[in-house]
């Protein structure tokens, strides 16, 4: 037994060593191989090619080497700069082990055996001039192979693409295509010049649009065949290849060959089956559900050819013909069939240019229930100047549609749709206004339409709608509908409707829209708001009136104004409304020029709006004016605001900019934390829940912070000057200058202010002998957790003088505080001192402005009082003699008042100049000019 175990153990040990070596040896060569790949890519490709990592191993495809590139991306240069051409989750190459060793030792060629591409995403684009974004290979001169140079050989056996997504957009050919869930497998001996190439291609979802017409819409595609590959002639020949589009099977024959920059095509296809189920499967609404149970009858035929060169300056001839005769289909569990289906469709192009394509729908006929519907279409010159002839006649009872086709997400479908119109036009005729050449007549109408179900967020009813076709435009003389709880009435007109539907030119028009009640919340469908893109090809003017609009907590009445939609921008002109207890007029725009980064800019005039309603309804007020939470009253405001919007359609507050002003009548402030703390600190109960008299404040908004310019306000007999800022983070940085009449101070307040006076070096001051006491206050912290620092600022001969004294003292206190901090000669300390000095001067200039503003107010009050007294004096005179004497006395009152006002202004200007000069002097002491 032992004699058996020992050899087995030895063999296992050898195998273990071999496996370990196979696992770790590739890591010794990984960097060299990756460096080689980077060099080859850089020399060959005119694009930015990157990958996140390189994997290499021997175990997966032993005895070959597997090289993998993870998260590979190719980003274009000019003229597609920044566009990602292709992104690949993993690119795997299987290399012959012997060739890798030979390459590393003596420079012999590396042999490639397999290429496997996992989850590639490609965006292929062609500009109008034929420039293609995949044309990224560098032109490299052919030079003789140098001795000892290292080459790359190909002995490819398999090429595979798994789970790919590809989009193609050719502006030159007016052709777009999209493929997803795409798998490609090619097998063959690529070392041979002539071999059989096994080809298997499948796509779970394929769409093709050409010349504005959808030819394939979300169809499953499968192709399986053995292709005769002649690598020397670059020709690939199909023989009875099977191409399947959903249930439509086509036999494909012919060849594809590469000739310079062009591709020569010689292909023919036809449907071997005459069962109309194949062509019906290309109708997405039919194929989506239980299509295998559909009973069909009738005959169909599909055939076509593609012959000629396709390239930057070449387009092949093509012919497609599809017919259906006496067709019908029926779901066995639905009561009605679709019957008498007839189709005669052809697409022809003689070759040379895509603009030579002609699409002709000679006949389309179907009967649903007892109602027939017929249509014809001709489209030519689809690129240069689309010419369209379209006619439709018939009617459809939507209830018959629900009884014929399975609509799983629709609970109700009813109403009548009828059409009887014909249109013949060219795009150039409409552009040039040559409406005499346009032929258009007829109507398209609906009545009593009702739609509800999971497919629509809210029930839709259309009482009546009528489109009338004329040579100049499509008129909408009547439209009455309801969406959910919202009613809509509209009249208007559309221009270039046909061109817009064929993706040629903008849809233009104008309309008047009215509603008694419109609920905007229903349009959000209960989901998180998302960016709403504004279409590029729309030029529309709407006149809007609505008796009531609802949006969140906003209840809007009598809304009216003009809405313009153009160039990816929605513009409001004079959009007025009654809301929040007042009126609002808005002008501005919302635009999505960059769809992922919408922006807005608005000018808003607000008149007599209720403050509590504004705070509870508007996030902007909550973020930028948090004091509104504690205020009761009304305000009038002007506001200019602009900035970007986030993905949830909310403003990016840290990037907002704007300015405005606010004016109020008397407003009550209840339990505002900064004033509550101030009342506690100086024992003045009138500050706890004050009533602020009328005020006017101006402000700026910059990067999420609101800066308030100095303004004056009365609090009962007290006077206050306020300035500072608050942020969206609810932080505060405000300065208050208070003047308190000594007559209103109780014993507790007198003690508290006396303590402040002692701290300021004014111990023993007789506060009762002064008419007013000045207090300066610094408010920092946050709205809910503020820090309040009051300081004694002296006494004044009046409340106005007390405000000036408080403002002056605040500056002096800030200067002293800043100077006290400058106690180091280090570079960082000097920098901080310089910033403090600059802030000190700026604050002094603000306080000086406050002093001058208060003086202007006081001087105006003196003049106004004297003028009132003078008028009263003259009015009391009962005869001409007394009137002359009274007039002299009135003049004397006015002259004295002018002198007093001038004296107030002179002293205020001197005080303001002194405040600024003193601040500059102390700022220079803190940070000399050469240190700033």
GROMACS .gro file of N, CA and C in nm, residues 216-329:
model
  342
  216UNK      N    1  -3.746   4.920  -3.900
  216UNK     CA    2  -3.738   4.814  -3.802
  216UNK      C    3  -3.750   4.879  -3.665
  217UNK      N    4  -3.837   4.824  -3.580
  217UNK     CA    5  -3.864   4.889  -3.452
  217UNK      C    6  -3.860   4.784  -3.341
  218UNK      N    7  -3.748   4.780  -3.269
  218UNK     CA    8  -3.730   4.691  -3.153
  218UNK      C    9  -3.758   4.545  -3.191
  219UNK      N   10  -3.692   4.499  -3.295
  219UNK     CA   11  -3.710   4.362  -3.342
  219UNK      C   12  -3.591   4.276  -3.298
  220UNK      N   13  -3.620   4.147  -3.280
  220UNK     CA   14  -3.512   4.051  -3.254
  220UNK      C   15  -3.457   4.003  -3.388
  221UNK      N   16  -3.323   3.998  -3.398
  221UNK     CA   17  -3.257   3.964  -3.524
  221UNK      C   18  -3.165   3.844  -3.501
  222UNK      N   19  -3.170   3.749  -3.594
  222UNK     CA   20  -3.081   3.633  -3.589
  222UNK      C   21  -3.029   3.602  -3.729
  223UNK      N   22  -2.901   3.572  -3.738
  223UNK     CA   23  -2.838   3.535  -3.865
  223UNK      C   24  -2.743   3.419  -3.838
  224UNK      N   25  -2.760   3.312  -3.914
  224UNK     CA   26  -2.671   3.198  -3.901
  224UNK      C   27  -2.636   3.143  -4.038
  225UNK      N   28  -2.508   3.130  -4.065
  225UNK     CA   29  -2.467   3.080  -4.196
  225UNK      C   30  -2.317   3.049  -4.195
  226UNK      N   31  -2.275   2.972  -4.294
  226UNK     CA   32  -2.133   2.955  -4.323
  226UNK      C   33  -2.100   3.044  -4.442
  227UNK      N   34  -2.008   3.136  -4.422
  227UNK     CA   35  -1.970   3.232  -4.525
  227UNK      C   36  -1.842   3.186  -4.592
  228UNK      N   37  -1.842   3.197  -4.724
  228UNK     CA   38  -1.721   3.167  -4.799
  228UNK      C   39  -1.631   3.290  -4.795
  229UNK      N   40  -1.519   3.282  -4.720
  229UNK     CA   41  -1.432   3.397  -4.696
  229UNK      C   42  -1.308   3.387  -4.785
  230UNK      N   43  -1.293   3.482  -4.875
  230UNK     CA   44  -1.174   3.494  -4.961
  230UNK      C   45  -1.097   3.614  -4.910
  231UNK      N   46  -0.995   3.590  -4.824
  231UNK     CA   47  -0.925   3.698  -4.758
  231UNK      C   48  -0.838   3.778  -4.854
  232UNK      N   49  -0.789   3.715  -4.961
  232UNK     CA   50  -0.706   3.789  -5.055
  232UNK      C   51  -0.790   3.890  -5.134
  233UNK      N   52  -0.908   3.848  -5.175
  233UNK     CA   53  -0.996   3.938  -5.250
  233UNK      C   54  -1.082   4.021  -5.157
  234UNK      N   55  -1.073   3.994  -5.026
  234UNK     CA   56  -1.156   4.062  -4.925
  234UNK      C   57  -1.304   4.051  -4.961
  235UNK      N   58  -1.343   3.928  -4.999
  235UNK     CA   59  -1.481   3.905  -5.041
  235UNK      C   60  -1.542   3.795  -4.954
  236UNK      N   61  -1.667   3.819  -4.912
  236UNK     CA   62  -1.739   3.723  -4.829
  236UNK      C   63  -1.872   3.693  -4.899
  237UNK      N   64  -1.893   3.563  -4.927
  237UNK     CA   65  -2.008   3.522  -5.007
  237UNK      C   66  -2.106   3.443  -4.921
  238UNK      N   67  -2.234   3.483  -4.931
  238UNK     CA   68  -2.341   3.414  -4.858
  238UNK      C   69  -2.412   3.320  -4.955
  239UNK      N   70  -2.449   3.206  -4.902
  239UNK     CA   71  -2.523   3.110  -4.983
  239UNK      C   72  -2.634   3.052  -4.897
  240UNK      N   73  -2.760   3.093  -4.929
  240UNK     CA   74  -2.877   3.049  -4.855
  240UNK      C   75  -2.865   3.079  -4.705
  241UNK      N   76  -2.812   3.195  -4.676
  241UNK     CA   77  -2.805   3.237  -4.536
  241UNK      C   78  -2.945   3.264  -4.485
  242UNK      N   79  -2.969   3.235  -4.356
  242UNK     CA   80  -3.101   3.253  -4.297
  242UNK      C   81  -3.098   3.374  -4.206
  243UNK      N   82  -3.173   3.475  -4.245
  243UNK     CA   83  -3.187   3.596  -4.165
  243UNK      C   84  -3.329   3.601  -4.111
  244UNK      N   85  -3.342   3.616  -3.978
  244UNK     CA   86  -3.473   3.616  -3.917
  244UNK      C   87  -3.495   3.745  -3.839
  245UNK      N   88  -3.606   3.816  -3.869
  245UNK     CA   89  -3.646   3.937  -3.799
  245UNK      C   90  -3.775   3.905  -3.726
  246UNK      N   91  -3.768   3.891  -3.594
  246UNK     CA   92  -3.879   3.836  -3.517
  246UNK      C   93  -3.921   3.704  -3.579
  247UNK      N   94  -4.042   3.694  -3.635
  247UNK     CA   95  -4.086   3.569  -3.697
  247UNK      C   96  -4.076   3.572  -3.850
  248UNK      N   97  -4.023   3.681  -3.904
  248UNK     CA   98  -4.008   3.690  -4.050
  248UNK      C   99  -3.874   3.631  -4.091
  249UNK      N  100  -3.879   3.521  -4.162
  249UNK     CA  101  -3.757   3.455  -4.209
  249UNK      C  102  -3.725   3.499  -4.351
  250UNK      N  103  -3.599   3.532  -4.377
  250UNK     CA  104  -3.555   3.574  -4.510
  250UNK      C  105  -3.435   3.489  -4.551
  251UNK      N  106  -3.436   3.448  -4.677
  251UNK     CA  107  -3.321   3.378  -4.735
  251UNK      C  108  -3.231   3.483  -4.799
  252UNK      N  109  -3.103   3.482  -4.763
  252UNK     CA  110  -3.008   3.585  -4.806
  252UNK      C  111  -2.899   3.522  -4.891
  253UNK      N  112  -2.879   3.579  -5.010
  253UNK     CA  113  -2.773   3.532  -5.100
  253UNK      C  114  -2.694   3.653  -5.149
  254UNK      N  115  -2.567   3.626  -5.190
  254UNK     CA  116  -2.487   3.734  -5.246
  254UNK      C  117  -2.351   3.744  -5.181
  255UNK      N  118  -2.291   3.862  -5.196
  255UNK     CA  119  -2.154   3.879  -5.147
  255UNK      C  120  -2.132   4.022  -5.099
  256UNK      N  121  -2.031   4.034  -5.013
  256UNK     CA  122  -1.985   4.163  -4.962
  256UNK      C  123  -1.834   4.165  -4.982
  257UNK      N  124  -1.783   4.272  -5.044
  257UNK     CA  125  -1.639   4.280  -5.070
  257UNK      C  126  -1.589   4.419  -5.035
  258UNK      N  127  -1.465   4.424  -4.988
  258UNK     CA  128  -1.402   4.552  -4.956
  258UNK      C  129  -1.322   4.599  -5.075
  259UNK      N  130  -1.346   4.726  -5.118
  259UNK     CA  131  -1.274   4.782  -5.233
  259UNK      C  132  -1.230   4.923  -5.196
  260UNK      N  133  -1.107   4.937  -5.149
  260UNK     CA  134  -1.059   5.068  -5.106
  260UNK      C  135  -1.139   5.115  -4.985
  261UNK      N  136  -1.193   5.238  -4.993
  261UNK     CA  137  -1.273   5.291  -4.883
  261UNK      C  138  -1.419   5.248  -4.892
  262UNK      N  139  -1.455   5.183  -5.003
  262UNK     CA  140  -1.594   5.143  -5.023
  262UNK      C  141  -1.614   4.996  -4.993
  263UNK      N  142  -1.739   4.960  -4.978
  263UNK     CA  143  -1.779   4.820  -4.963
  263UNK      C  144  -1.874   4.787  -5.078
  264UNK      N  145  -1.837   4.688  -5.157
  264UNK     CA  146  -1.923   4.646  -5.268
  264UNK      C  147  -2.025   4.545  -5.218
  265UNK      N  148  -2.151   4.574  -5.243
  265UNK     CA  149  -2.261   4.489  -5.199
  265UNK      C  150  -2.333   4.430  -5.319
  266UNK      N  151  -2.360   4.302  -5.314
  266UNK     CA  152  -2.440   4.234  -5.417
  266UNK      C  153  -2.524   4.130  -5.346
  267UNK      N  154  -2.638   4.175  -5.291
  267UNK     CA  155  -2.720   4.091  -5.205
  267UNK      C  156  -2.862   4.087  -5.257
  268UNK      N  157  -2.926   3.974  -5.234
  268UNK     CA  158  -3.068   3.960  -5.263
  268UNK      C  159  -3.131   3.882  -5.148
  269UNK      N  160  -3.257   3.910  -5.122
  269UNK     CA  161  -3.324   3.840  -5.012
  269UNK      C  162  -3.471   3.825  -5.048
  270UNK      N  163  -3.531   3.725  -4.988
  270UNK     CA  164  -3.673   3.699  -5.010
  270UNK      C  165  -3.724   3.613  -4.895
  271UNK      N  166  -3.854   3.617  -4.879
  271UNK     CA  167  -3.916   3.537  -4.774
  271UNK      C  168  -3.966   3.406  -4.833
  272UNK      N  169  -3.917   3.292  -4.786
  272UNK     CA  170  -3.963   3.164  -4.842
  272UNK      C  171  -4.105   3.130  -4.798
  273UNK      N  172  -4.155   3.196  -4.691
  273UNK     CA  173  -4.289   3.166  -4.642
  273UNK      C  174  -4.385   3.276  -4.685
  274UNK      N  175  -4.510   3.237  -4.708
  274UNK     CA  176  -4.614   3.335  -4.744
  274UNK      C  177  -4.709   3.362  -4.627
  275UNK      N  178  -4.679   3.306  -4.511
  275UNK     CA  179  -4.763   3.327  -4.393
  275UNK      C  180  -4.747   3.473  -4.346
  276UNK      N  181  -4.858   3.548  -4.336
  276UNK     CA  182  -4.848   3.689  -4.301
  276UNK      C  183  -4.805   3.709  -4.156
  277UNK      N  184  -4.801   3.600  -4.077
  277UNK     CA  185  -4.753   3.612  -3.940
  277UNK      C  186  -4.613   3.669  -3.933
  278UNK      N  187  -4.531   3.638  -4.035
  278UNK     CA  188  -4.395   3.690  -4.035
  278UNK      C  189  -4.391   3.841  -4.040
  279UNK      N  190  -4.465   3.900  -4.131
  279UNK     CA  191  -4.462   4.046  -4.144
  279UNK      C  192  -4.539   4.113  -4.030
  280UNK      N  193  -4.644   4.045  -3.976
  280UNK     CA  194  -4.715   4.100  -3.862
  280UNK      C  195  -4.627   4.105  -3.737
  281UNK      N  196  -4.531   4.013  -3.729
  281UNK     CA  197  -4.444   4.011  -3.610
  281UNK      C  198  -4.357   4.135  -3.601
  282UNK      N  199  -4.345   4.212  -3.711
  282UNK     CA  200  -4.266   4.334  -3.708
  282UNK      C  201  -4.344   4.452  -3.649
  283UNK      N  202  -4.470   4.430  -3.616
  283UNK     CA  203  -4.551   4.532  -3.549
  283UNK      C  204  -4.533   4.513  -3.399
  284UNK      N  205  -4.463   4.605  -3.331
  284UNK     CA  206  -4.429   4.582  -3.189
  284UNK      C  207  -4.550   4.554  -3.102
  285UNK      N  208  -4.662   4.623  -3.124
  285UNK     CA  209  -4.779   4.604  -3.038
  285UNK      C  210  -4.835   4.462  -3.048
  286UNK      N  211  -4.819   4.399  -3.166
  286UNK     CA  212  -4.869   4.263  -3.184
  286UNK      C  213  -4.769   4.160  -3.132
  287UNK      N  214  -4.640   4.184  -3.155
  287UNK     CA  215  -4.539   4.085  -3.123
  287UNK      C  216  -4.511   4.079  -2.973
  288UNK      N  217  -4.547   4.185  -2.901
  288UNK     CA  218  -4.506   4.195  -2.761
  288UNK      C  219  -4.574   4.092  -2.672
  289UNK      N  220  -4.692   4.043  -2.710
  289UNK     CA  221  -4.767   3.959  -2.615
  289UNK      C  222  -4.845   3.849  -2.689
  290UNK      N  223  -4.819   3.724  -2.649
  290UNK     CA  224  -4.894   3.608  -2.698
  290UNK      C  225  -4.898   3.600  -2.850
  291UNK      N  226  -4.790   3.637  -2.917
  291UNK     CA  227  -4.794   3.636  -3.063
  291UNK      C  228  -4.803   3.494  -3.116
  292UNK      N  229  -4.751   3.397  -3.041
  292UNK     CA  230  -4.754   3.259  -3.088
  292UNK      C  231  -4.897   3.202  -3.091
  293UNK      N  232  -4.990   3.273  -3.025
  293UNK     CA  233  -5.128   3.226  -3.023
  293UNK      C  234  -5.214   3.293  -3.130
  294UNK      N  235  -5.160   3.389  -3.200
  294UNK     CA  236  -5.237   3.465  -3.298
  294UNK      C  237  -5.269   3.376  -3.418
  295UNK      N  238  -5.396   3.378  -3.458
  295UNK     CA  239  -5.441   3.304  -3.576
  295UNK      C  240  -5.437   3.398  -3.697
  296UNK      N  241  -5.369   3.357  -3.803
  296UNK     CA  242  -5.352   3.442  -3.921
  296UNK      C  243  -5.404   3.374  -4.046
  297UNK      N  244  -5.434   3.458  -4.145
  297UNK     CA  245  -5.476   3.409  -4.276
  297UNK      C  246  -5.433   3.512  -4.380
  298UNK      N  247  -5.424   3.469  -4.504
  298UNK     CA  248  -5.380   3.558  -4.611
  298UNK      C  249  -5.240   3.526  -4.657
  299UNK      N  250  -5.195   3.600  -4.758
  299UNK     CA  251  -5.064   3.577  -4.816
  299UNK      C  252  -4.980   3.704  -4.812
  300UNK      N  253  -4.850   3.683  -4.797
  300UNK     CA  254  -4.758   3.796  -4.802
  300UNK      C  255  -4.633   3.755  -4.880
  301UNK      N  256  -4.561   3.856  -4.928
  301UNK     CA  257  -4.435   3.833  -4.998
  301UNK      C  258  -4.342   3.949  -4.967
  302UNK      N  259  -4.215   3.915  -4.941
  302UNK     CA  260  -4.111   4.016  -4.916
  302UNK      C  261  -3.989   3.978  -4.999
  303UNK      N  262  -3.937   4.073  -5.077
  303UNK     CA  263  -3.817   4.047  -5.155
  303UNK      C  264  -3.743   4.178  -5.175
  304UNK      N  265  -3.614   4.165  -5.211
  304UNK     CA  266  -3.538   4.286  -5.234
  304UNK      C  267  -3.396   4.258  -5.276
  305UNK      N  268  -3.328   4.364  -5.318
  305UNK     CA  269  -3.187   4.355  -5.357
  305UNK      C  270  -3.113   4.479  -5.307
  306UNK      N  271  -2.984   4.460  -5.284
  306UNK     CA  272  -2.893   4.571  -5.255
  306UNK      C  273  -2.771   4.548  -5.343
  307UNK      N  274  -2.743   4.640  -5.434
  307UNK     CA  275  -2.637   4.616  -5.531
  307UNK      C  276  -2.563   4.747  -5.559
  308UNK      N  277  -2.429   4.745  -5.538
  308UNK     CA  278  -2.348   4.863  -5.564
  308UNK      C  279  -2.253   4.892  -5.450
  309UNK      N  280  -2.184   5.004  -5.460
  309UNK     CA  281  -2.081   5.040  -5.362
  309UNK      C  282  -2.141   5.129  -5.254
  310UNK      N  283  -2.098   5.103  -5.128
  310UNK     CA  284  -2.136   5.189  -5.016
  310UNK      C  285  -2.008   5.242  -4.955
  311UNK      N  286  -2.001   5.374  -4.939
  311UNK     CA  287  -1.882   5.435  -4.882
  311UNK      C  288  -1.902   5.583  -4.861
  312UNK      N  289  -1.793   5.656  -4.832
  312UNK     CA  290  -1.806   5.799  -4.803
  312UNK      C  291  -1.874   5.877  -4.915
  313UNK      N  292  -1.852   5.837  -5.040
  313UNK     CA  293  -1.912   5.910  -5.153
  313UNK      C  294  -1.988   5.817  -5.246
  314UNK      N  295  -2.039   5.708  -5.191
  314UNK     CA  296  -2.108   5.610  -5.274
  314UNK      C  297  -2.226   5.552  -5.197
  315UNK      N  298  -2.331   5.522  -5.271
  315UNK     CA  299  -2.449   5.460  -5.209
  315UNK      C  300  -2.503   5.357  -5.307
  316UNK      N  301  -2.536   5.237  -5.258
  316UNK     CA  302  -2.578   5.131  -5.351
  316UNK      C  303  -2.722   5.147  -5.396
  317UNK      N  304  -2.753   5.082  -5.509
  317UNK     CA  305  -2.892   5.073  -5.549
  317UNK      C  306  -2.962   4.973  -5.461
  318UNK      N  307  -3.090   4.999  -5.434
  318UNK     CA  308  -3.164   4.906  -5.350
  318UNK      C  309  -3.309   4.900  -5.396
  319UNK      N  310  -3.370   4.787  -5.365
  319UNK     CA  311  -3.511   4.767  -5.397
  319UNK      C  312  -3.570   4.676  -5.291
  320UNK      N  313  -3.681   4.719  -5.234
  320UNK     CA  314  -3.753   4.640  -5.135
  320UNK      C  315  -3.900   4.643  -5.172
  321UNK      N  316  -3.963   4.526  -5.172
  321UNK     CA  317  -4.104   4.519  -5.206
  321UNK      C  318  -4.172   4.424  -5.108
  322UNK      N  319  -4.279   4.470  -5.046
  322UNK     CA  320  -4.355   4.388  -4.952
  322UNK      C  321  -4.502   4.402  -4.982
  323UNK      N  322  -4.572   4.288  -4.987
  323UNK     CA  323  -4.716   4.289  -5.015
  323UNK      C  324  -4.788   4.197  -4.917
  324UNK      N  325  -4.912   4.233  -4.889
  324UNK     CA  326  -5.003   4.148  -4.811
  324UNK      C  327  -5.136   4.151  -4.882
  325UNK      N  328  -5.195   4.034  -4.904
  325UNK     CA  329  -5.325   4.024  -4.971
  325UNK      C  330  -5.424   3.948  -4.884
  326UNK      N  331  -5.543   4.007  -4.869
  326UNK     CA  332  -5.655   3.942  -4.800
  326UNK      C  333  -5.612   3.886  -4.664
  327UNK      N  334  -5.537   3.966  -4.588
  327UNK     CA  335  -5.484   3.919  -4.462
  327UNK      C  336  -5.580   3.941  -4.346
  328UNK      N  337  -5.561   3.865  -4.242
  328UNK     CA  338  -5.637   3.883  -4.119
  328UNK      C  339  -5.561   3.820  -4.004
  329UNK      N  340  -5.589   3.867  -3.882
  329UNK     CA  341  -5.533   3.802  -3.764
  329UNK      C  342  -5.634   3.815  -3.651
   0.00000   0.00000   0.00000
